[in-house]
Coordinates of N, CA and C in Angstrom, one line a residue:
X1 N 7.0 6.8 -9.3 CA 5.6 6.7 -8.9 C 5.4 7.7 -7.8
X2 N 4.5 8.6 -7.9 CA 4.2 9.6 -6.9 C 2.8 9.3 -6.3
X3 N 2.8 9.0 -5.0 CA 1.5 8.7 -4.4 C 1.2 9.9 -3.4
X4 N 0.1 10.5 -3.8 CA -0.4 11.6 -2.9 C -1.5 11.0 -2.0
X5 N -1.1 10.8 -0.7 CA -2.0 10.1 0.3 C -2.9 11.1 0.9
X6 N -3.7 11.8 0.1 CA -4.6 12.8 0.7 C -4.0 14.0 1.3
X7 N -2.9 14.5 0.8 CA -2.3 15.6 1.3 C -3.1 16.9 1.1
X8 N -3.3 17.7 2.2 CA -4.1 18.9 2.1 C -3.4 20.1 1.6
X9 N -2.1 20.0 1.3 CA -1.2 21.1 0.9 C -1.2 21.2 -0.6
X10 N -0.1 21.6 -1.2 CA 0.1 21.8 -2.6 C 0.8 20.6 -3.3
X11 N 0.7 19.5 -2.6 CA 1.4 18.2 -3.1 C 0.8 17.8 -4.5
X12 N -0.5 17.9 -4.6 CA -1.1 17.5 -5.9 C -0.7 18.4 -7.0
X13 N -0.6 19.7 -6.8 CA -0.2 20.6 -7.8 C 1.3 20.3 -8.2
X14 N 2.1 20.0 -7.2 CA 3.5 19.7 -7.5 C 3.6 18.4 -8.3
X15 N 2.9 17.4 -7.8 CA 3.0 16.1 -8.5 C 2.5 16.2 -9.9
X16 N 1.4 16.9 -10.2 CA 0.9 17.0 -11.5 C 1.9 17.7 -12.5
X17 N 2.6 18.7 -11.9 CA 3.5 19.4 -12.7 C 4.7 18.5 -13.2
X18 N 5.2 17.7 -12.3 CA 6.2 16.8 -12.7 C 5.7 15.7 -13.6
X19 N 4.5 15.3 -13.4 CA 3.8 14.3 -14.3 C 3.8 14.8 -15.7
X20 N 3.5 16.1 -15.9 CA 3.5 16.7 -17.2 C 4.9 16.8 -17.8
X21 N 5.9 17.0 -17.0 CA 7.3 17.1 -17.5 C 7.9 15.8 -18.0
X22 N 7.5 14.7 -17.4 CA 8.2 13.5 -17.7 C 7.2 12.3 -17.8
X23 N 7.2 11.7 -19.0 CA 6.2 10.6 -19.3 C 6.4 9.4 -18.5
X24 N 7.6 9.3 -17.9 CA 7.9 8.1 -17.0 C 7.3 8.2 -15.7
X25 N 6.9 9.4 -15.3 CA 6.3 9.5 -13.9 C 4.8 9.1 -13.9
X26 N 4.5 8.4 -12.9 CA 3.1 8.0 -12.7 C 2.6 8.6 -11.4
X27 N 1.4 9.2 -11.5 CA 0.8 9.9 -10.3 C -0.5 9.3 -9.9
X28 N -0.7 9.1 -8.6 CA -2.0 8.6 -8.1 C -2.3 9.3 -6.9
X29 N -3.6 9.7 -6.7 CA -4.1 10.4 -5.5 C -5.1 9.4 -4.8
X30 N -4.9 9.3 -3.5 CA -5.8 8.4 -2.8 C -6.3 9.1 -1.5
X31 N -7.3 8.5 -0.9 CA -7.8 9.0 0.5 C -6.7 8.7 1.5
X32 N -6.5 9.6 2.4 CA -5.4 9.4 3.4 C -5.5 8.1 4.1
X33 N -4.4 7.3 4.0 CA -4.4 6.1 4.7 C -3.1 5.9 5.5
X34 N -2.2 6.8 5.4 CA -1.0 6.7 6.1 C 0.2 6.3 5.3
X35 N 1.4 6.3 5.8 CA 2.6 5.9 5.1 C 2.5 4.5 4.5
X36 N 2.1 3.6 5.3 CA 2.1 2.2 4.8 C 1.1 2.0 3.6
X37 N 0.0 2.7 3.7 CA -1.0 2.6 2.6 C -0.4 3.2 1.3
X38 N 0.3 4.3 1.5 CA 0.9 5.0 0.3 C 2.0 4.1 -0.3
X39 N 2.8 3.5 0.5 CA 3.9 2.6 0.0 C 3.3 1.4 -0.7
X40 N 2.3 0.8 -0.1 CA 1.7 -0.4 -0.6 C 1.1 -0.1 -2.0
X41 N 0.5 1.1 -2.2 CA 0.0 1.5 -3.5 C 1.2 1.6 -4.5
X42 N 2.3 2.1 -4.1 CA 3.5 2.1 -4.9 C 4.0 0.8 -5.3
X43 N 4.0 -0.2 -4.4 CA 4.4 -1.6 -4.7 C 3.4 -2.2 -5.8
X44 N 2.1 -1.9 -5.6 CA 1.2 -2.5 -6.6 C 1.3 -1.9 -8.0
X45 N 1.7 -0.7 -8.0 CA 1.9 0.0 -9.3 C 3.2 -0.2 -10.0
X46 N 4.2 -0.6 -9.2 CA 5.6 -0.8 -9.7 C 5.6 -1.9 -10.8
X47 N 6.4 -1.6 -11.9 CA 6.6 -2.6 -12.9 C 8.1 -2.8 -13.2
X48 N 9.0 -2.0 -12.6 CA 10.4 -2.2 -12.9 C 11.0 -3.4 -12.2
X49 N 12.3 -3.7 -12.4 CA 13.0 -4.8 -11.8 C 13.3 -4.5 -10.4
X50 N 13.5 -3.3 -10.0 CA 13.9 -2.9 -8.6 C 13.0 -1.8 -8.2
X51 N 12.9 -1.7 -6.8 CA 12.1 -0.6 -6.3 C 12.9 0.0 -5.1
X52 N 12.5 1.2 -4.7 CA 13.0 1.9 -3.5 C 11.9 2.9 -3.1
X53 N 12.1 3.4 -1.9 CA 11.1 4.4 -1.4 C 11.7 5.7 -0.9
X54 N 11.0 6.8 -1.2 CA 11.5 8.1 -0.7 C 10.3 8.8 -0.1
X55 N 10.5 9.2 1.2 CA 9.5 9.9 1.9 C 9.5 11.4 1.5
X56 N 8.3 12.0 1.6 CA 8.1 13.4 1.1 C 9.0 14.5 1.8
X57 N 9.4 14.2 3.0 CA 10.1 15.2 3.7 C 11.6 15.0 3.6
X58 N 12.0 13.9 2.9 CA 13.5 13.6 2.7 C 13.9 14.0 1.3
X59 N 15.2 13.8 1.0 CA 15.6 14.0 -0.4 C 16.8 13.1 -0.7
X60 N 17.2 12.9 -1.9 CA 18.2 12.0 -2.3 C 19.2 12.7 -3.3
X61 N 20.4 12.1 -3.3 CA 21.4 12.6 -4.3 C 20.9 12.2 -5.7
X62 N 21.3 13.0 -6.7 CA 20.8 12.8 -8.0 C 21.2 11.5 -8.7
X63 N 22.3 11.0 -8.3 CA 22.8 9.7 -8.9 C 22.5 8.5 -8.1
X64 N 21.6 8.6 -7.1 CA 21.3 7.5 -6.2 C 20.8 6.2 -6.9
X65 N 19.8 6.4 -7.7 CA 19.2 5.2 -8.4 C 20.2 4.6 -9.4
X66 N 21.0 5.5 -10.1 CA 22.0 5.0 -11.1 C 23.0 4.2 -10.4
X67 N 23.6 4.6 -9.3 CA 24.6 3.9 -8.6 C 24.1 2.6 -8.0
X68 N 23.0 2.7 -7.3 CA 22.5 1.5 -6.7 C 22.1 0.4 -7.7
X69 N 21.5 0.8 -8.8 CA 21.1 -0.1 -9.8 C 22.3 -0.8 -10.5
X70 N 23.3 0.0 -10.8 CA 24.5 -0.5 -11.4 C 25.2 -1.5 -10.4
X71 N 25.2 -1.2 -9.1 CA 25.7 -2.2 -8.1 C 24.9 -3.5 -8.1
X72 N 23.6 -3.3 -8.2 CA 22.8 -4.5 -8.2 C 23.1 -5.4 -9.5
X73 N 23.3 -4.8 -10.6 CA 23.6 -5.5 -11.8 C 25.0 -6.2 -11.7
X74 N 26.0 -5.4 -11.2 CA 27.4 -5.9 -11.0 C 27.5 -7.1 -10.1
X75 N 26.6 -7.1 -9.0 CA 26.7 -8.1 -8.0 C 25.6 -9.2 -8.0
X76 N 24.6 -9.0 -9.0 CA 23.4 -9.8 -9.0 C 22.7 -9.8 -7.7
X77 N 22.7 -8.7 -7.1 CA 22.0 -8.6 -5.7 C 20.5 -8.4 -5.8
X78 N 19.9 -9.0 -4.9 CA 18.4 -8.8 -4.7 C 18.1 -7.5 -3.9
X79 N 19.1 -7.2 -3.0 CA 19.0 -6.0 -2.1 C 20.3 -5.3 -2.1
X80 N 20.4 -4.1 -2.4 CA 21.6 -3.3 -2.2 C 21.4 -2.3 -1.1
X81 N 22.3 -2.4 -0.1 CA 22.2 -1.5 1.1 C 23.3 -0.4 0.9
X82 N 23.0 0.8 1.2 CA 24.0 1.9 1.2 C 23.9 2.7 2.5
X83 N 24.9 3.6 2.6 CA 24.9 4.5 3.8 C 23.9 5.6 3.6
X84 N 23.7 6.4 4.6 CA 22.7 7.6 4.5 C 23.1 8.7 5.4
X85 N 22.5 9.8 5.2 CA 22.7 11.0 6.0 C 21.5 11.3 6.9
X86 N 21.8 11.8 8.1 CA 20.7 12.3 8.9 C 20.9 13.8 8.9
X87 N 19.8 14.5 8.5 CA 19.8 15.9 8.4 C 18.9 16.5 9.4
X88 N 19.3 17.5 10.2 CA 18.5 18.3 11.1 C 18.6 19.8 10.6
X89 N 17.9 20.6 11.3 CA 18.0 22.1 11.0 C 19.3 22.7 11.3
X90 N 20.2 21.9 12.0 CA 21.5 22.5 12.4 C 22.7 21.7 11.9
X91 N 22.5 20.5 11.4 CA 23.7 19.7 11.1 C 23.4 18.5 10.2
X92 N 24.4 17.9 9.6 CA 24.3 16.7 8.8 C 25.3 15.7 9.3
X93 N 24.8 14.4 9.4 CA 25.6 13.4 10.0 C 25.6 12.2 9.0
X94 N 26.8 11.7 8.7 CA 27.0 10.5 7.9 C 26.8 9.2 8.7
X95 N 25.9 8.3 8.2 CA 25.6 7.1 9.0 C 26.1 5.9 8.1
X96 N 27.1 5.2 8.6 CA 27.6 4.0 7.9 C 26.7 2.8 8.2
X97 N 26.5 2.0 7.2 CA 25.5 0.9 7.3 C 26.1 -0.4 6.8
X98 N 27.4 -0.6 7.0 CA 28.1 -1.8 6.5 C 27.7 -3.1 7.4
X99 N 27.1 -4.1 6.8 CA 26.9 -5.3 7.5 C 28.2 -6.0 7.8
X100 N 28.3 -6.8 8.9 CA 29.6 -7.5 9.2 C 29.8 -8.6 8.2
X101 N 28.7 -9.2 7.7 CA 28.7 -10.3 6.7 C 27.5 -10.1 5.7
X102 N 27.7 -10.3 4.4 CA 26.6 -10.2 3.5 C 25.8 -11.4 3.4
X103 N 25.2 -11.8 4.6 CA 24.4 -13.0 4.7 C 23.1 -12.5 5.2
X104 N 22.0 -13.0 4.6 CA 20.6 -12.5 5.0 C 20.3 -12.7 6.5
X105 N 20.7 -13.8 7.0 CA 20.4 -14.0 8.5 C 21.2 -13.1 9.4
X106 N 22.4 -12.9 9.0 CA 23.3 -12.0 9.8 C 22.8 -10.5 9.7
X107 N 22.5 -10.1 8.5 CA 21.9 -8.7 8.3 C 20.6 -8.5 9.1
X108 N 19.8 -9.6 9.1 CA 18.5 -9.5 9.8 C 18.8 -9.3 11.3
X109 N 19.7 -10.0 11.9 CA 20.0 -9.9 13.3 C 20.6 -8.5 13.6
X110 N 21.4 -8.0 12.7 CA 22.1 -6.7 12.9 C 21.1 -5.5 12.7
X111 N 19.9 -5.8 12.1 CA 18.8 -4.8 12.2 C 18.4 -4.5 13.6
X112 N 18.6 -5.4 14.5 CA 18.3 -5.2 15.9 C 19.5 -4.8 16.8
X113 N 20.6 -4.5 16.1 CA 21.8 -4.1 16.8 C 22.3 -2.8 16.3
X114 N 22.9 -2.7 15.1 CA 23.5 -1.4 14.7 C 23.0 -1.0 13.3
X115 N 22.4 -1.8 12.5 CA 21.9 -1.4 11.2 C 20.5 -0.9 11.2
X116 N 20.2 0.1 10.3 CA 18.9 0.7 10.3 C 18.0 -0.1 9.4
X117 N 16.8 -0.5 9.9 CA 15.9 -1.3 9.1 C 15.1 -0.5 8.1
X118 N 15.4 0.7 7.9 CA 14.6 1.6 6.9 C 14.7 1.0 5.5
X119 N 13.7 1.2 4.7 CA 13.7 0.8 3.3 C 14.3 1.9 2.4
X120 N 14.5 3.1 3.0 CA 14.9 4.2 2.2 C 16.4 4.2 1.7
X121 N 17.2 3.4 2.4 CA 18.6 3.3 2.0 C 18.9 1.9 1.3
X122 N 17.8 1.3 0.7 CA 17.9 0.0 0.1 C 17.2 0.0 -1.3
X123 N 17.9 -0.7 -2.2 CA 17.2 -1.0 -3.5 C 16.9 -2.4 -3.5
X124 N 15.6 -2.8 -3.8 CA 15.1 -4.1 -3.6 C 14.6 -4.7 -5.0
X125 N 15.0 -5.9 -5.3 CA 14.4 -6.5 -6.5 C 12.9 -6.7 -6.3
X126 N 12.1 -6.3 -7.2 CA 10.7 -6.2 -7.1 C 10.0 -7.5 -6.8
X127 N 10.6 -8.6 -7.4 CA 9.9 -9.9 -7.2 C 9.9 -10.3 -5.7
X128 N 10.8 -9.8 -4.9 CA 10.8 -10.1 -3.5 C 9.8 -9.4 -2.7
X129 N 9.1 -8.4 -3.4 CA 8.1 -7.6 -2.7 C 6.7 -7.9 -3.1
X130 N 6.6 -8.9 -4.0 CA 5.3 -9.1 -4.6 C 4.2 -9.6 -3.6
X131 N 4.7 -10.3 -2.5 CA 3.8 -10.8 -1.5 C 4.1 -10.2 -0.1
X132 N 4.8 -9.1 -0.1 CA 5.1 -8.4 1.2 C 4.6 -7.0 1.1
X133 N 3.8 -6.6 2.2 CA 3.3 -5.3 2.3 C 3.6 -4.7 3.6
X134 N 3.5 -3.4 3.7 CA 3.7 -2.7 5.0 C 2.4 -2.8 5.8
X135 N 2.5 -3.2 7.1 CA 1.3 -3.3 7.9 C 0.6 -2.0 8.2
X136 N -0.7 -2.0 7.9 CA -1.5 -0.7 8.0 C -1.8 -0.4 9.4
X137 N -1.8 -1.3 10.3 CA -2.2 -1.1 11.7 C -1.0 -0.7 12.6
X138 N 0.2 -0.5 12.0 CA 1.4 -0.1 12.7 C 2.0 1.1 12.1
X139 N 2.3 2.2 12.9 CA 2.9 3.4 12.3 C 4.3 3.7 13.0
X140 N 4.9 2.7 13.6 CA 6.2 2.8 14.2 C 7.0 1.5 13.8
X141 N 8.1 1.7 13.2 CA 9.0 0.5 12.8 C 8.3 -0.3 11.7
X142 N 7.4 0.3 10.9 CA 6.8 -0.5 9.8 C 7.9 -0.8 8.7
X143 N 8.9 0.1 8.6 CA 10.0 -0.2 7.7 C 10.8 -1.4 8.1
X144 N 11.0 -1.5 9.4 CA 11.8 -2.7 9.9 C 11.0 -4.0 9.7
X145 N 9.7 -4.0 9.9 CA 8.9 -5.2 9.6 C 9.0 -5.6 8.2
X146 N 8.9 -4.6 7.3 CA 9.0 -4.9 5.8 C 10.4 -5.5 5.5
X147 N 11.5 -4.9 6.1 CA 12.8 -5.3 5.8 C 13.1 -6.7 6.4
X148 N 12.5 -7.0 7.5 CA 12.7 -8.3 8.2 C 12.0 -9.4 7.3
X149 N 10.8 -9.1 6.8 CA 10.1 -10.0 5.9 C 10.9 -10.3 4.6
X150 N 11.5 -9.3 4.1 CA 12.4 -9.4 2.9 C 13.6 -10.3 3.2
X151 N 14.2 -10.1 4.4 CA 15.4 -10.9 4.7 C 15.1 -12.3 5.0
X152 N 13.9 -12.6 5.5 CA 13.5 -14.0 5.8 C 13.4 -14.8 4.5
X153 N 13.3 -14.1 3.3 CA 13.3 -14.8 2.0 C 14.7 -15.1 1.5
X154 N 15.7 -14.8 2.3 CA 17.1 -15.1 2.0 C 17.6 -14.5 0.6
X155 N 17.5 -13.2 0.5 CA 18.0 -12.6 -0.8 C 19.5 -12.5 -0.8
X156 N 20.0 -12.3 -2.0 CA 21.4 -12.0 -2.2 C 21.6 -10.5 -1.9
X157 N 22.6 -10.2 -1.0 CA 22.7 -8.8 -0.5 C 24.1 -8.2 -1.0
X158 N 24.1 -7.0 -1.3 CA 25.3 -6.2 -1.6 C 25.3 -4.9 -0.8
X159 N 26.5 -4.4 -0.6 CA 26.6 -3.2 0.2 C 27.5 -2.2 -0.6
X160 N 26.9 -1.0 -0.8 CA 27.7 0.1 -1.4 C 28.0 1.2 -0.4
X161 N 29.3 1.3 -0.1 CA 29.8 2.2 0.9 C 29.7 3.7 0.6
X162 N 28.5 4.2 0.3 CA 28.4 5.6 0.0 C 27.0 6.0 0.4
X163 N 26.8 7.3 0.8 CA 25.5 7.8 1.3 C 24.8 8.5 0.1
X164 N 23.6 8.3 -0.1 CA 22.8 9.0 -1.1 C 21.5 9.6 -0.5
X165 N 21.0 9.0 0.5 CA 19.7 9.3 1.1 C 19.8 10.3 2.2
X166 N 19.0 11.4 2.2 CA 19.1 12.4 3.3 C 17.8 12.2 4.1
X167 N 18.0 11.7 5.3 CA 16.8 11.5 6.2 C 16.6 12.7 7.1
X168 N 15.6 13.4 6.9 CA 15.3 14.7 7.6 C 14.6 14.4 8.9
X169 N 15.2 14.9 10.0 CA 14.6 14.8 11.3 C 14.3 16.2 11.9
X170 N 13.0 16.3 12.4 CA 12.6 17.5 13.0 C 12.9 17.4 14.5
X171 N 14.0 18.1 14.9 CA 14.4 18.1 16.3 C 13.4 18.5 17.2
X172 N 12.6 19.5 16.9 CA 11.6 20.1 17.7 C 10.4 19.1 17.9
X173 N 10.2 18.2 16.9 CA 9.1 17.2 17.0 C 9.6 15.9 17.4
X174 N 10.6 15.8 18.3 CA 11.2 14.6 18.7 C 10.2 13.7 19.3
X175 N 10.3 12.4 19.1 CA 9.4 11.4 19.6 C 9.4 11.4 21.2
X176 N 10.5 11.8 21.8 CA 10.6 11.8 23.2 C 9.6 12.8 23.8
X177 N 9.3 13.8 23.0 CA 8.4 14.9 23.5 C 6.9 14.5 23.3
X178 N 6.7 13.5 22.5 CA 5.3 13.1 22.2 C 4.9 11.8 22.6
X179 N 5.6 11.1 23.5 CA 5.3 9.8 24.0 C 4.1 9.9 25.0
X180 N 3.1 9.0 24.8 CA 2.0 9.0 25.7 C 1.5 7.5 25.9
X181 N 0.4 7.3 26.5 CA -0.1 6.0 26.8 C -0.3 5.2 25.5
X182 N -0.9 5.9 24.5 CA -1.2 5.3 23.2 C 0.1 4.8 22.5
X183 N 1.2 5.5 22.7 CA 2.5 5.1 22.2 C 3.0 3.8 22.8
X184 N 2.8 3.7 24.1 CA 3.2 2.5 24.8 C 2.4 1.3 24.3
X185 N 1.1 1.5 24.2 CA 0.3 0.5 23.7 C 0.7 0.0 22.2
X186 N 1.1 1.0 21.4 CA 1.5 0.7 20.1 C 2.8 -0.1 20.1
X187 N 3.7 0.3 21.1 CA 4.9 -0.5 21.2 C 4.7 -2.0 21.6
X188 N 3.7 -2.2 22.5 CA 3.4 -3.5 22.9 C 2.8 -4.3 21.7
X189 N 2.0 -3.6 20.9 CA 1.4 -4.3 19.7 C 2.5 -4.7 18.8
X190 N 3.4 -3.8 18.6 CA 4.6 -4.0 17.7 C 5.4 -5.2 18.2
X191 N 5.6 -5.2 19.5 CA 6.3 -6.3 20.2 C 5.7 -7.7 19.8
X192 N 4.4 -7.7 20.0 CA 3.6 -9.0 19.7 C 3.7 -9.3 18.2
X193 N 3.8 -8.3 17.4 CA 3.9 -8.6 15.9 C 5.2 -9.3 15.6
X194 N 6.3 -8.8 16.2 CA 7.6 -9.4 15.9 C 7.7 -10.7 16.5
X195 N 7.1 -10.9 17.7 CA 7.1 -12.2 18.3 C 6.5 -13.3 17.4
X196 N 5.4 -12.9 16.7 CA 4.8 -13.8 15.8 C 5.6 -14.1 14.6
X197 N 6.4 -13.1 14.1 CA 7.3 -13.3 13.0 C 8.5 -14.3 13.3
X198 N 8.9 -14.2 14.6 CA 10.1 -15.0 14.9 C 9.8 -16.3 15.8
X199 N 8.5 -16.6 15.8 CA 8.2 -17.7 16.7 C 8.8 -19.1 16.4
X200 N 9.3 -19.2 15.1 CA 9.9 -20.5 14.7 C 11.4 -20.4 14.7
X201 N 12.0 -19.3 15.1 CA 13.5 -19.1 15.1 C 13.9 -18.6 16.4
X202 N 14.5 -19.5 17.2 CA 14.9 -19.1 18.6 C 15.9 -18.1 18.7
X203 N 16.9 -18.2 17.8 CA 18.0 -17.2 17.8 C 17.5 -15.8 17.5
X204 N 16.7 -15.6 16.4 CA 16.1 -14.3 16.1 C 15.2 -13.8 17.2
X205 N 14.4 -14.7 17.7 CA 13.5 -14.3 18.8 C 14.2 -13.8 20.0
X206 N 15.3 -14.5 20.4 CA 16.1 -14.0 21.6 C 16.7 -12.7 21.3
X207 N 17.3 -12.5 20.1 CA 17.9 -11.3 19.7 C 16.9 -10.1 19.7
X208 N 15.8 -10.3 19.2 CA 14.7 -9.3 19.2 C 14.3 -8.9 20.6
X209 N 14.0 -9.9 21.4 CA 13.5 -9.7 22.7 C 14.5 -8.8 23.5
X210 N 15.8 -9.1 23.4 CA 16.7 -8.3 24.2 C 16.9 -6.9 23.7
X211 N 16.8 -6.7 22.4 CA 17.0 -5.3 21.9 C 15.8 -4.5 22.0
X212 N 14.6 -5.1 21.6 CA 13.4 -4.3 21.5 C 12.8 -4.0 22.9
X213 N 13.0 -4.9 23.8 CA 12.5 -4.7 25.2 C 13.2 -3.5 25.8
X214 N 14.4 -3.2 25.5 CA 15.1 -2.0 26.0 C 14.5 -0.8 25.4
X215 N 14.0 -0.8 24.1 CA 13.4 0.3 23.5 C 12.1 0.6 24.2
X216 N 11.3 -0.4 24.5 CA 10.0 -0.2 25.2 C 10.2 0.4 26.6
X217 N 11.2 -0.2 27.3 CA 11.4 0.3 28.6 C 11.9 1.8 28.6
X218 N 12.7 2.1 27.6 CA 13.2 3.5 27.5 C 12.1 4.5 27.2
X219 N 11.2 4.1 26.3 CA 10.1 5.0 25.9 C 9.1 5.1 27.0
X220 N 8.9 4.0 27.8 CA 8.0 4.0 28.9 C 8.5 4.9 30.0
X221 N 9.8 4.9 30.2 CA 10.4 5.7 31.2 C 10.2 7.2 30.8
X222 N 10.5 7.5 29.5 CA 10.3 8.9 29.0 C 8.8 9.3 29.2
X223 N 7.9 8.5 29.0 CA 6.5 8.8 29.1 C 6.2 9.1 30.6
X224 N 6.7 8.3 31.5 CA 6.5 8.5 32.9 C 7.1 9.8 33.4
X225 N 8.3 10.1 33.0 CA 8.9 11.4 33.4 C 8.1 12.6 32.8
X226 N 7.7 12.5 31.6 CA 7.0 13.6 31.0 C 5.6 13.9 31.6
X227 N 5.0 12.8 32.1 CA 3.7 13.0 32.7 C 3.7 13.3 34.2
X228 N 4.9 13.3 34.8 CA 5.1 13.5 36.2 C 5.1 15.0 36.5

C-alpha cells in the first residue's frame, strides 16, 4: 500500500509507475496530514494477516517481509521484532534489538530503556491494529505510542536476530539543532499522553517517568543553550 500524503515532489509519478507494474500494489493520494495520517490510511486499507510500515526516506532488504513472515508462521507470533541499521551520509551502524524476555510486559518496559519503539522493525498481526491508530496531534514518538498500545494487548512476541530495515538519519538536520519552545511544549504534551496510558499500572508509570523525564530535561537544556 503506497500512501502519498500530499507530496509536492515526484512521489505520485513514482507510485503510479509501480502501481502499473504490479497488480498487488494499492495506491492512494490524500491531502497532507502528516506521518500518522498516512499510516492510519494504510491500516484502514490493509487486508493481509500482517502489516509493517516503511517510511519514504528509508529502505529495506529485499527479503525482509519473507523472513519476518516466515518467522511469524514458525512461532505463531503476533509481533516479530528484528534488528535494524542506522544509516547516515557517512556510515552504517547495526542496532541489535533483542528483548531480555519475550514477554509483552517486559518488552514494553524495555521500550523505555534500550529497545526502539519504532514500528519499522516489527511485523504485526493485523487484528491487533484494528482498533489502534497513530495519534494525529503528536509528531514525536508516535511510533512508541502505537507500539505501547499494541504491547498492552499482550501479544505473542518473537525476535529474529537479523537486520533488514535501514533507518536513514540526516545528520545535518539533527533534532538538537531544531529544538525550540514549541518542541518543549510538544514534549510536555507527549508526557501527559503517556501518563494517561499508564495511569492504572504503577510499574510502567514509574519506569516511564524516570526515562522520559530525562529526555525532556535534555532537550530543554539543548534549547536553552541554543537560544543563549
